[in-house]
């Protein structure tokens, strides 16, 4: 009921705005060809790359101009933002691209299987029944959807095992390079902090809480 | 290859729900992805011993706010930009020259009105319909990308920095208040807090407390 109301409201708003805007025609043949090419070839991996590149051009500068915090916090925040964009864009692109390619490889229709193909059953592993029955018209959209969902599952692991440690490593490198003050009480990294960052983070927060409670009681 | 039933059910469900609605898939995977990525990044900040505590007080709320604001601004800005652009194409306000000429030549009425739908009411031939669909898909991608750049790369960083700066101030004020509270020297249960967080107030109070409790070196 609620989602129905929200989607109706969104539809009303978009229709109202579109109704007010003036009409336009894309006249150039080249411009129309480019738009068609973009629609066919730009998917979520490429979208991730475009967003990453534009993020690098805007976000660090917004962080560096954040006058509400001190200079060191500003710099470490910008360093972490750059590190996060680089790590997130690289792994995000590779995981999405790899998953969509893998799904593409394993979602052929029976009519597309030839005798010379190796592992014909594997090539139909992800083909849905609706596509075999001819109900699903656009198999391409299904492949992108399933690829993105599998990428999401893969990213549950890579976020913790690659993204976060890489962001941390790059943040520290940038902080070193720009001569930022670093915590003098820093501990050595343990295998736990590298392999199980979630467990290590929970332990750190628990220790901080104990510390906090101890200080409060004292 | 034999497919287990649950596996078949999952892929058939994805085909049914998202096969004809790629936008819905992008929104759902995007929101879950942001939440998971934010969780991983928060862990990375907490266990990064090189970052001083005061800066962690900014970076942790910044990361949490980043995910929250990203999701909200995505719905408010990206979806609106995308929706308006697609609506303009569907109602015939934004069209390629070939489709505009076709509609004019065939004397199609009400092009550009709120209730007009080019595909339903335009009586397009297969060739023109293909050109229209290619154009619409291109506009969809361009609008989504522009909307994402505005929401994720411009609005979100400004808003999240504001939220994180406020949170950092709150946390630092709370910490300062605790440091500057004198020790309860009359309480016999009092334990020196400098064991946890040394501050000059605690040192003075503890020395005074020990002096009061001490029987002195001359005690027989």
Tab-separated table of C-alpha atoms in Angstrom:
chain	number	residue	atom	x	y	z
A	1	UNK	CA	0.000	0.000	0.000
A	2	UNK	CA	2.795	2.312	1.067
A	3	UNK	CA	5.050	1.458	-1.891
A	4	UNK	CA	2.048	1.874	-4.223
A	5	UNK	CA	1.501	5.356	-2.812
A	6	UNK	CA	5.178	6.284	-3.070
A	7	UNK	CA	5.542	5.043	-6.651
A	8	UNK	CA	2.336	6.880	-7.641
A	9	UNK	CA	3.638	10.063	-6.025
A	10	UNK	CA	7.022	9.676	-7.776
A	11	UNK	CA	5.217	9.147	-11.068
A	12	UNK	CA	3.092	12.262	-10.471
A	13	UNK	CA	6.188	14.371	-9.677
A	14	UNK	CA	8.179	13.175	-12.714
A	15	UNK	CA	5.168	13.664	-15.020
A	16	UNK	CA	4.589	17.181	-13.658
A	17	UNK	CA	8.241	18.199	-14.120
A	18	UNK	CA	8.393	16.633	-17.603
A	19	UNK	CA	5.157	18.436	-18.508
A	20	UNK	CA	6.642	21.844	-17.663
A	21	UNK	CA	9.930	21.361	-19.548
A	22	UNK	CA	10.132	22.486	-23.206
A	23	UNK	CA	10.167	20.011	-26.095
A	24	UNK	CA	13.461	19.204	-27.786
A	25	UNK	CA	14.631	17.207	-30.781
A	26	UNK	CA	18.044	15.577	-31.110
A	27	UNK	CA	18.776	16.447	-34.718
A	28	UNK	CA	22.381	15.355	-35.300
A	29	UNK	CA	22.854	11.872	-36.758
A	30	UNK	CA	26.084	11.453	-34.792
A	31	UNK	CA	24.432	12.396	-31.500
A	32	UNK	CA	21.641	9.856	-32.056
A	33	UNK	CA	24.153	7.138	-32.959
A	34	UNK	CA	26.175	7.915	-29.821
A	35	UNK	CA	23.076	7.715	-27.622
A	36	UNK	CA	22.130	4.357	-29.152
A	37	UNK	CA	25.692	3.077	-28.602
A	38	UNK	CA	25.646	4.221	-24.955
A	39	UNK	CA	22.320	2.437	-24.359
A	40	UNK	CA	23.677	-0.791	-25.778
A	41	UNK	CA	27.188	-0.857	-24.327
A	42	UNK	CA	27.200	0.991	-20.991
A	43	UNK	CA	26.116	-1.267	-18.151
A	44	UNK	CA	26.764	-1.388	-14.401
A	45	UNK	CA	30.579	-2.068	-14.633
A	46	UNK	CA	31.144	0.869	-16.986
A	47	UNK	CA	28.767	2.979	-14.899
A	48	UNK	CA	30.956	2.197	-11.868
A	49	UNK	CA	34.064	3.393	-13.771
A	50	UNK	CA	32.392	6.662	-14.836
A	51	UNK	CA	31.180	7.334	-11.288
A	52	UNK	CA	34.646	6.517	-9.883
A	53	UNK	CA	36.389	8.916	-12.282
A	54	UNK	CA	33.929	11.738	-11.568
A	55	UNK	CA	34.139	11.028	-7.825
A	56	UNK	CA	37.921	11.531	-7.965
A	57	UNK	CA	37.337	14.926	-9.557
A	58	UNK	CA	34.891	16.155	-6.909
A	59	UNK	CA	34.894	14.356	-3.544
A	60	UNK	CA	38.512	14.988	-2.364
A	61	UNK	CA	38.075	18.727	-3.014
A	62	UNK	CA	34.795	18.796	-1.077
A	63	UNK	CA	36.571	17.063	1.845
A	64	UNK	CA	39.550	19.435	1.683
A	65	UNK	CA	37.202	22.441	1.809
A	66	UNK	CA	35.194	21.192	4.786
A	67	UNK	CA	35.846	24.137	7.134
A	68	UNK	CA	33.839	22.551	9.947
A	69	UNK	CA	36.736	20.282	10.954
A	70	UNK	CA	40.441	20.881	11.680
A	71	UNK	CA	43.089	20.671	8.982
A	72	UNK	CA	44.408	17.211	9.900
A	73	UNK	CA	40.910	15.707	9.846
A	74	UNK	CA	40.283	17.396	6.509
A	75	UNK	CA	43.448	15.898	5.026
A	76	UNK	CA	42.941	12.384	6.415
A	77	UNK	CA	39.323	12.491	5.247
A	78	UNK	CA	40.401	13.454	1.713
A	79	UNK	CA	43.142	10.786	1.758
A	80	UNK	CA	40.610	8.137	2.816
A	81	UNK	CA	38.101	9.299	0.196
A	82	UNK	CA	40.677	9.003	-2.605
A	83	UNK	CA	41.787	5.587	-1.286
A	84	UNK	CA	38.193	4.385	-1.037
A	85	UNK	CA	37.325	5.562	-4.554
A	86	UNK	CA	40.393	3.859	-6.067
A	87	UNK	CA	39.867	0.577	-4.167
A	88	UNK	CA	36.076	0.565	-4.604
A	89	UNK	CA	36.107	1.431	-8.301
A	90	UNK	CA	38.819	-1.100	-9.200
A	91	UNK	CA	37.248	-4.046	-7.355
A	92	UNK	CA	33.667	-2.959	-8.172
A	93	UNK	CA	34.412	-2.808	-11.892
A	94	UNK	CA	36.325	-6.113	-11.996
A	95	UNK	CA	33.777	-8.056	-9.918
A	96	UNK	CA	30.745	-6.753	-11.857
A	97	UNK	CA	32.422	-7.248	-15.240
A	98	UNK	CA	33.643	-10.755	-14.340
A	99	UNK	CA	30.252	-11.854	-12.988
A	100	UNK	CA	28.269	-10.552	-15.970
A	101	UNK	CA	30.759	-12.252	-18.351
A	102	UNK	CA	30.463	-15.529	-16.400
A	103	UNK	CA	26.653	-15.388	-16.490
A	104	UNK	CA	26.782	-14.528	-20.181
A	105	UNK	CA	28.922	-17.639	-20.773
A	106	UNK	CA	26.500	-19.910	-18.878
A	107	UNK	CA	23.110	-18.564	-20.069
A	108	UNK	CA	22.775	-19.783	-23.646
A	109	UNK	CA	19.462	-20.812	-25.162
A	110	UNK	CA	19.190	-24.417	-26.469
A	111	UNK	CA	19.102	-23.015	-30.023
A	112	UNK	CA	22.478	-21.329	-29.480
A	113	UNK	CA	24.255	-24.560	-28.470
A	114	UNK	CA	26.338	-26.042	-31.287
A	115	UNK	CA	27.979	-29.465	-31.463
A	116	UNK	CA	31.473	-27.998	-31.354
A	117	UNK	CA	30.824	-26.299	-27.985
A	118	UNK	CA	32.504	-27.728	-24.903
A	119	UNK	CA	30.380	-28.367	-21.770
A	120	UNK	CA	26.998	-27.675	-23.409
A	121	UNK	CA	25.177	-28.287	-20.085
A	122	UNK	CA	27.385	-25.776	-18.281
A	123	UNK	CA	26.587	-23.229	-21.012
A	124	UNK	CA	22.889	-23.513	-20.012
A	125	UNK	CA	23.441	-23.536	-16.251
A	126	UNK	CA	21.824	-20.126	-15.654
A	127	UNK	CA	19.262	-20.175	-18.487
A	128	UNK	CA	15.820	-19.631	-16.886
A	129	UNK	CA	12.832	-21.808	-17.839
A	130	UNK	CA	10.924	-18.717	-19.006
A	131	UNK	CA	13.613	-18.011	-21.637
A	132	UNK	CA	13.562	-21.628	-22.870
A	133	UNK	CA	9.751	-21.430	-23.098
A	134	UNK	CA	10.034	-18.135	-25.007
A	135	UNK	CA	8.166	-16.123	-22.345
A	136	UNK	CA	11.150	-13.965	-21.392
A	137	UNK	CA	11.880	-11.799	-24.410
A	138	UNK	CA	15.005	-9.945	-23.253
A	139	UNK	CA	17.562	-12.449	-22.001
A	140	UNK	CA	20.187	-9.676	-21.960
A	141	UNK	CA	18.462	-7.793	-19.109
A	142	UNK	CA	18.098	-11.046	-17.136
A	143	UNK	CA	21.835	-11.766	-17.573
A	144	UNK	CA	22.724	-8.276	-16.305
A	145	UNK	CA	20.327	-8.657	-13.352
A	146	UNK	CA	21.627	-12.105	-12.335
A	147	UNK	CA	25.229	-10.974	-12.949
A	148	UNK	CA	24.706	-7.958	-10.681
A	149	UNK	CA	23.138	-10.117	-7.945
A	150	UNK	CA	25.997	-12.627	-8.088
A	151	UNK	CA	28.430	-9.690	-8.071
A	152	UNK	CA	26.698	-8.501	-4.901
A	153	UNK	CA	27.338	-11.901	-3.275
A	154	UNK	CA	30.986	-11.818	-4.391
A	155	UNK	CA	31.318	-8.255	-3.089
A	156	UNK	CA	30.157	-9.370	0.358
A	157	UNK	CA	33.541	-11.111	0.489
A	158	UNK	CA	35.664	-8.688	-1.549
A	159	UNK	CA	34.383	-5.653	0.419
A	160	UNK	CA	35.973	-7.068	3.553
A	161	UNK	CA	38.909	-8.965	2.039
A	162	UNK	CA	40.029	-6.517	-0.693
A	163	UNK	CA	38.220	-3.137	-0.587
A	164	UNK	CA	38.551	-2.322	3.091
A	165	UNK	CA	42.193	-3.496	3.582
A	166	UNK	CA	43.224	-1.814	0.308
A	167	UNK	CA	41.487	1.418	1.387
A	168	UNK	CA	43.280	1.233	4.740
A	169	UNK	CA	46.644	0.575	3.069
A	170	UNK	CA	46.215	3.427	0.565
A	171	UNK	CA	44.907	5.828	3.252
A	172	UNK	CA	48.027	5.213	5.347
A	173	UNK	CA	50.267	5.624	2.278
A	174	UNK	CA	48.642	8.963	1.379
A	175	UNK	CA	48.757	10.062	5.033
A	176	UNK	CA	52.512	9.237	5.132
A	177	UNK	CA	53.085	11.104	1.892
A	178	UNK	CA	51.368	14.256	3.114
A	179	UNK	CA	53.118	14.100	6.492
A	180	UNK	CA	49.933	13.748	8.526
A	181	UNK	CA	50.193	13.226	12.256
A	182	UNK	CA	49.678	9.566	12.996
A	183	UNK	CA	48.625	7.768	16.128
A	184	UNK	CA	51.776	7.279	18.268
A	185	UNK	CA	50.155	4.302	20.068
A	186	UNK	CA	49.633	2.328	16.897
A	187	UNK	CA	49.751	-1.438	17.241
A	188	UNK	CA	51.201	-3.922	14.815
A	189	UNK	CA	48.758	-5.459	12.392
A	190	UNK	CA	47.701	-8.966	13.319
A	191	UNK	CA	46.474	-11.725	10.993
A	192	UNK	CA	43.019	-11.142	12.517
A	193	UNK	CA	42.884	-7.488	11.419
A	194	UNK	CA	43.826	-8.527	7.892
A	195	UNK	CA	41.701	-11.677	7.518
A	196	UNK	CA	38.714	-10.944	9.763
A	197	UNK	CA	38.307	-7.157	9.889
A	198	UNK	CA	34.676	-7.411	11.073
A	199	UNK	CA	35.651	-9.552	14.104
A	200	UNK	CA	38.612	-7.273	14.864
A	201	UNK	CA	36.393	-4.175	14.597
A	202	UNK	CA	33.769	-5.651	16.959
A	203	UNK	CA	36.539	-6.517	19.469
A	204	UNK	CA	37.973	-2.989	19.221
A	205	UNK	CA	34.554	-1.429	19.816
A	206	UNK	CA	33.937	-3.770	22.813
A	207	UNK	CA	37.330	-2.850	24.295
A	208	UNK	CA	36.545	0.857	23.805
A	209	UNK	CA	33.160	0.387	25.518
A	210	UNK	CA	34.787	-1.368	28.480
A	211	UNK	CA	37.331	1.414	28.637
A	212	UNK	CA	34.536	3.978	28.531
A	213	UNK	CA	32.521	2.192	31.250
A	214	UNK	CA	35.642	1.827	33.433
A	215	UNK	CA	36.427	5.506	33.135
A	216	UNK	CA	32.794	6.428	33.852
A	217	UNK	CA	32.649	4.243	36.988
A	218	UNK	CA	35.960	5.626	38.158
B	1	UNK	CA	23.505	-30.621	-16.001
B	2	UNK	CA	21.041	-31.270	-13.181
B	3	UNK	CA	19.992	-28.077	-11.405
B	4	UNK	CA	18.844	-28.329	-7.775
B	5	UNK	CA	15.249	-27.109	-7.255
B	6	UNK	CA	16.220	-24.181	-5.029
B	7	UNK	CA	18.773	-23.005	-7.628
B	8	UNK	CA	16.151	-23.240	-10.382
B	9	UNK	CA	13.655	-21.339	-8.225
B	10	UNK	CA	16.142	-18.545	-7.552
B	11	UNK	CA	17.105	-17.976	-11.197
B	12	UNK	CA	13.457	-18.205	-12.321
B	13	UNK	CA	12.467	-15.660	-9.650
B	14	UNK	CA	15.215	-13.233	-10.771
B	15	UNK	CA	14.113	-13.660	-14.399
B	16	UNK	CA	10.483	-12.984	-13.416
B	17	UNK	CA	11.085	-9.974	-11.140
B	18	UNK	CA	14.054	-8.273	-12.814
B	19	UNK	CA	14.046	-9.675	-16.390
B	20	UNK	CA	11.988	-6.767	-17.692
B	21	UNK	CA	12.849	-4.198	-15.001
B	22	UNK	CA	16.615	-3.492	-15.039
B	23	UNK	CA	16.076	-0.225	-13.159
B	24	UNK	CA	14.526	-2.047	-10.194
B	25	UNK	CA	17.489	-4.431	-10.122
B	26	UNK	CA	19.994	-1.551	-10.156
B	27	UNK	CA	18.200	0.137	-7.234
B	28	UNK	CA	17.948	-3.028	-5.112
B	29	UNK	CA	21.529	-4.224	-5.712
B	30	UNK	CA	22.821	-0.664	-5.315
B	31	UNK	CA	21.187	-0.148	-1.906
B	32	UNK	CA	22.367	-3.506	-0.516
B	33	UNK	CA	25.820	-2.884	-2.016
B	34	UNK	CA	26.168	0.536	-0.354
B	35	UNK	CA	25.165	-0.843	3.047
B	36	UNK	CA	27.654	-3.721	2.814
B	37	UNK	CA	30.459	-1.537	1.515
B	38	UNK	CA	29.851	0.962	4.308
B	39	UNK	CA	30.000	-1.792	6.934
B	40	UNK	CA	33.356	-2.976	5.569
B	41	UNK	CA	34.737	0.569	5.468
B	42	UNK	CA	33.621	1.293	9.045
B	43	UNK	CA	35.474	-1.866	10.166
B	44	UNK	CA	38.560	-0.727	8.250
B	45	UNK	CA	38.524	2.671	10.018
B	46	UNK	CA	37.964	1.190	13.489
B	47	UNK	CA	40.868	-1.273	13.222
B	48	UNK	CA	43.228	1.218	11.561
B	49	UNK	CA	45.586	2.027	14.428
B	50	UNK	CA	47.418	4.649	12.426
B	51	UNK	CA	44.409	7.000	12.501
B	52	UNK	CA	44.166	9.013	15.751
B	53	UNK	CA	40.984	8.676	17.779
B	54	UNK	CA	39.801	12.264	17.220
B	55	UNK	CA	39.878	11.710	13.465
B	56	UNK	CA	38.111	8.358	13.802
B	57	UNK	CA	35.329	10.265	15.556
B	58	UNK	CA	34.834	12.091	12.242
B	59	UNK	CA	35.576	9.268	9.813
B	60	UNK	CA	33.211	6.633	11.295
B	61	UNK	CA	30.096	8.882	11.266
B	62	UNK	CA	31.216	10.166	7.850
B	63	UNK	CA	31.184	6.629	6.458
B	64	UNK	CA	27.824	5.735	8.029
B	65	UNK	CA	26.318	9.025	6.837
B	66	UNK	CA	27.809	8.348	3.386
B	67	UNK	CA	25.748	5.147	2.983
B	68	UNK	CA	22.557	6.670	4.432
B	69	UNK	CA	22.721	9.909	2.455
B	70	UNK	CA	23.727	8.011	-0.699
B	71	UNK	CA	20.602	5.848	-0.524
B	72	UNK	CA	18.285	8.793	0.185
B	73	UNK	CA	19.831	11.085	-2.438
B	74	UNK	CA	19.796	8.238	-4.954
B	75	UNK	CA	16.033	7.896	-4.538
B	76	UNK	CA	15.441	11.651	-4.476
B	77	UNK	CA	17.820	12.848	-7.187
B	78	UNK	CA	18.953	9.998	-9.452
B	79	UNK	CA	15.519	8.417	-9.697
B	80	UNK	CA	13.897	11.818	-10.333
B	81	UNK	CA	16.384	12.809	-13.067
B	82	UNK	CA	16.003	9.396	-14.689
B	83	UNK	CA	12.205	9.436	-14.339
B	84	UNK	CA	11.843	12.927	-15.820
B	85	UNK	CA	14.133	12.121	-18.779
B	86	UNK	CA	12.301	8.862	-19.565
B	87	UNK	CA	8.919	10.529	-19.167
B	88	UNK	CA	9.978	13.259	-21.620
B	89	UNK	CA	10.980	10.600	-24.154
B	90	UNK	CA	7.848	8.478	-23.617
B	91	UNK	CA	5.454	11.426	-23.964
B	92	UNK	CA	7.272	12.694	-27.043
B	93	UNK	CA	8.871	15.841	-25.628
B	94	UNK	CA	12.414	14.606	-26.201
B	95	UNK	CA	12.816	12.647	-29.426
B	96	UNK	CA	15.347	11.890	-32.165
B	97	UNK	CA	14.787	13.667	-35.475
B	98	UNK	CA	13.699	10.473	-37.296
B	99	UNK	CA	10.881	9.734	-34.810
B	100	UNK	CA	9.793	13.408	-34.648
B	101	UNK	CA	9.566	13.523	-38.464
B	102	UNK	CA	7.647	10.234	-38.567
B	103	UNK	CA	5.064	11.517	-36.062
B	104	UNK	CA	4.711	14.819	-37.951
B	105	UNK	CA	4.368	13.102	-41.343
B	106	UNK	CA	1.646	10.795	-39.987
B	107	UNK	CA	-0.178	13.697	-38.375
B	108	UNK	CA	-0.133	12.108	-34.898
B	109	UNK	CA	-1.928	14.374	-32.429
B	110	UNK	CA	-1.208	15.243	-28.776
B	111	UNK	CA	2.543	14.559	-29.059
B	112	UNK	CA	4.138	15.958	-25.885
B	113	UNK	CA	0.981	15.909	-23.761
B	114	UNK	CA	1.062	14.206	-20.348
B	115	UNK	CA	-1.140	11.311	-21.433
B	116	UNK	CA	0.639	10.615	-24.732
B	117	UNK	CA	2.751	7.456	-25.080
B	118	UNK	CA	4.933	7.303	-28.208
B	119	UNK	CA	5.010	3.493	-28.359
B	120	UNK	CA	1.265	3.043	-27.722
B	121	UNK	CA	-0.184	6.049	-29.536
B	122	UNK	CA	2.487	6.799	-32.157
B	123	UNK	CA	1.737	3.808	-34.472
B	124	UNK	CA	5.471	3.437	-35.117
B	125	UNK	CA	6.770	1.050	-37.761
B	126	UNK	CA	9.246	-1.629	-36.582
B	127	UNK	CA	12.200	0.335	-37.936
B	128	UNK	CA	11.172	3.603	-36.244
B	129	UNK	CA	10.279	1.739	-33.017
B	130	UNK	CA	13.792	0.231	-32.924
B	131	UNK	CA	15.322	3.700	-33.374
B	132	UNK	CA	13.047	5.031	-30.619
B	133	UNK	CA	13.988	2.198	-28.214
B	134	UNK	CA	17.724	2.679	-28.886
B	135	UNK	CA	17.334	6.408	-28.223
B	136	UNK	CA	15.311	5.786	-25.042
B	137	UNK	CA	17.880	3.298	-23.663
B	138	UNK	CA	20.662	5.814	-24.350
B	139	UNK	CA	18.761	8.610	-22.601
B	140	UNK	CA	18.055	6.228	-19.680
B	141	UNK	CA	21.772	5.487	-19.184
B	142	UNK	CA	22.864	9.128	-19.635
B	143	UNK	CA	20.186	10.418	-17.216
B	144	UNK	CA	21.015	7.739	-14.615
B	145	UNK	CA	24.721	8.569	-14.867
B	146	UNK	CA	24.170	12.345	-14.600
B	147	UNK	CA	21.768	11.835	-11.674
B	148	UNK	CA	24.250	9.510	-9.941
B	149	UNK	CA	27.095	12.016	-10.387
B	150	UNK	CA	24.971	14.812	-8.880
B	151	UNK	CA	23.678	12.723	-5.971
B	152	UNK	CA	26.683	10.483	-5.146
B	153	UNK	CA	29.574	12.792	-5.991
B	154	UNK	CA	28.263	16.273	-5.179
B	155	UNK	CA	25.284	16.218	-2.784
B	156	UNK	CA	26.290	13.196	-0.655
B	157	UNK	CA	29.848	14.381	0.223
B	158	UNK	CA	28.614	17.832	1.287
B	159	UNK	CA	25.739	16.480	3.428
B	160	UNK	CA	27.710	13.584	4.965
B	161	UNK	CA	30.569	15.946	5.919
B	162	UNK	CA	28.109	18.192	7.731
B	163	UNK	CA	26.554	15.269	9.620
B	164	UNK	CA	29.961	13.785	10.500
B	165	UNK	CA	31.345	17.156	11.685
B	166	UNK	CA	28.376	17.569	14.058
B	167	UNK	CA	28.787	14.047	15.376
B	168	UNK	CA	32.528	14.547	15.887
B	169	UNK	CA	31.854	17.732	17.870
B	170	UNK	CA	29.289	15.918	20.038
B	171	UNK	CA	31.621	13.001	20.750
B	172	UNK	CA	34.596	15.247	21.499
B	173	UNK	CA	32.506	17.427	23.812
B	174	UNK	CA	31.345	14.325	25.681
B	175	UNK	CA	34.932	13.116	26.003
B	176	UNK	CA	36.151	16.516	27.202
B	177	UNK	CA	33.384	16.620	29.811
B	178	UNK	CA	34.513	13.271	31.173
B	179	UNK	CA	38.203	14.256	31.259
B	180	UNK	CA	37.495	17.493	33.079
B	181	UNK	CA	35.272	15.966	35.774
B	182	UNK	CA	37.274	15.829	39.031
B	183	UNK	CA	37.633	12.422	40.664
B	184	UNK	CA	35.275	11.483	43.493
B	185	UNK	CA	37.867	11.545	46.241
B	186	UNK	CA	35.413	10.876	49.070
B	187	UNK	CA	34.300	7.589	47.557
B	188	UNK	CA	36.241	4.694	49.152
B	189	UNK	CA	35.543	2.605	46.016
B	190	UNK	CA	37.395	5.168	43.905
B	191	UNK	CA	39.845	3.678	41.424
B	192	UNK	CA	42.315	5.876	39.569
B	193	UNK	CA	40.971	6.539	36.072
B	194	UNK	CA	44.398	7.496	34.701
B	195	UNK	CA	44.935	3.764	34.279
B	196	UNK	CA	42.611	4.126	31.309
B	197	UNK	CA	42.968	7.734	30.170
B	198	UNK	CA	45.544	9.901	31.909
B	199	UNK	CA	44.681	13.521	32.483
B	200	UNK	CA	46.247	16.046	34.820
B	201	UNK	CA	42.974	16.355	36.806
B	202	UNK	CA	43.025	12.613	37.499
B	203	UNK	CA	46.688	12.622	38.575
B	204	UNK	CA	46.117	15.436	41.065
B	205	UNK	CA	42.950	13.843	42.446
B	206	UNK	CA	44.552	10.436	42.825
B	207	UNK	CA	47.575	11.861	44.625
B	208	UNK	CA	45.265	13.708	47.030
B	209	UNK	CA	43.121	10.611	47.552
B	210	UNK	CA	46.150	8.399	48.259
B	211	UNK	CA	47.459	10.962	50.733
B	212	UNK	CA	44.144	10.981	52.649
B	213	UNK	CA	43.912	7.180	52.765
B	214	UNK	CA	47.547	6.650	53.620
B	215	UNK	CA	48.499	6.101	57.238
B	216	UNK	CA	51.894	7.560	56.467
B	217	UNK	CA	55.371	6.094	56.739
B	218	UNK	CA	55.527	6.827	60.462
B	219	UNK	CA	52.676	4.434	61.269
B	220	UNK	CA	53.702	1.824	63.810
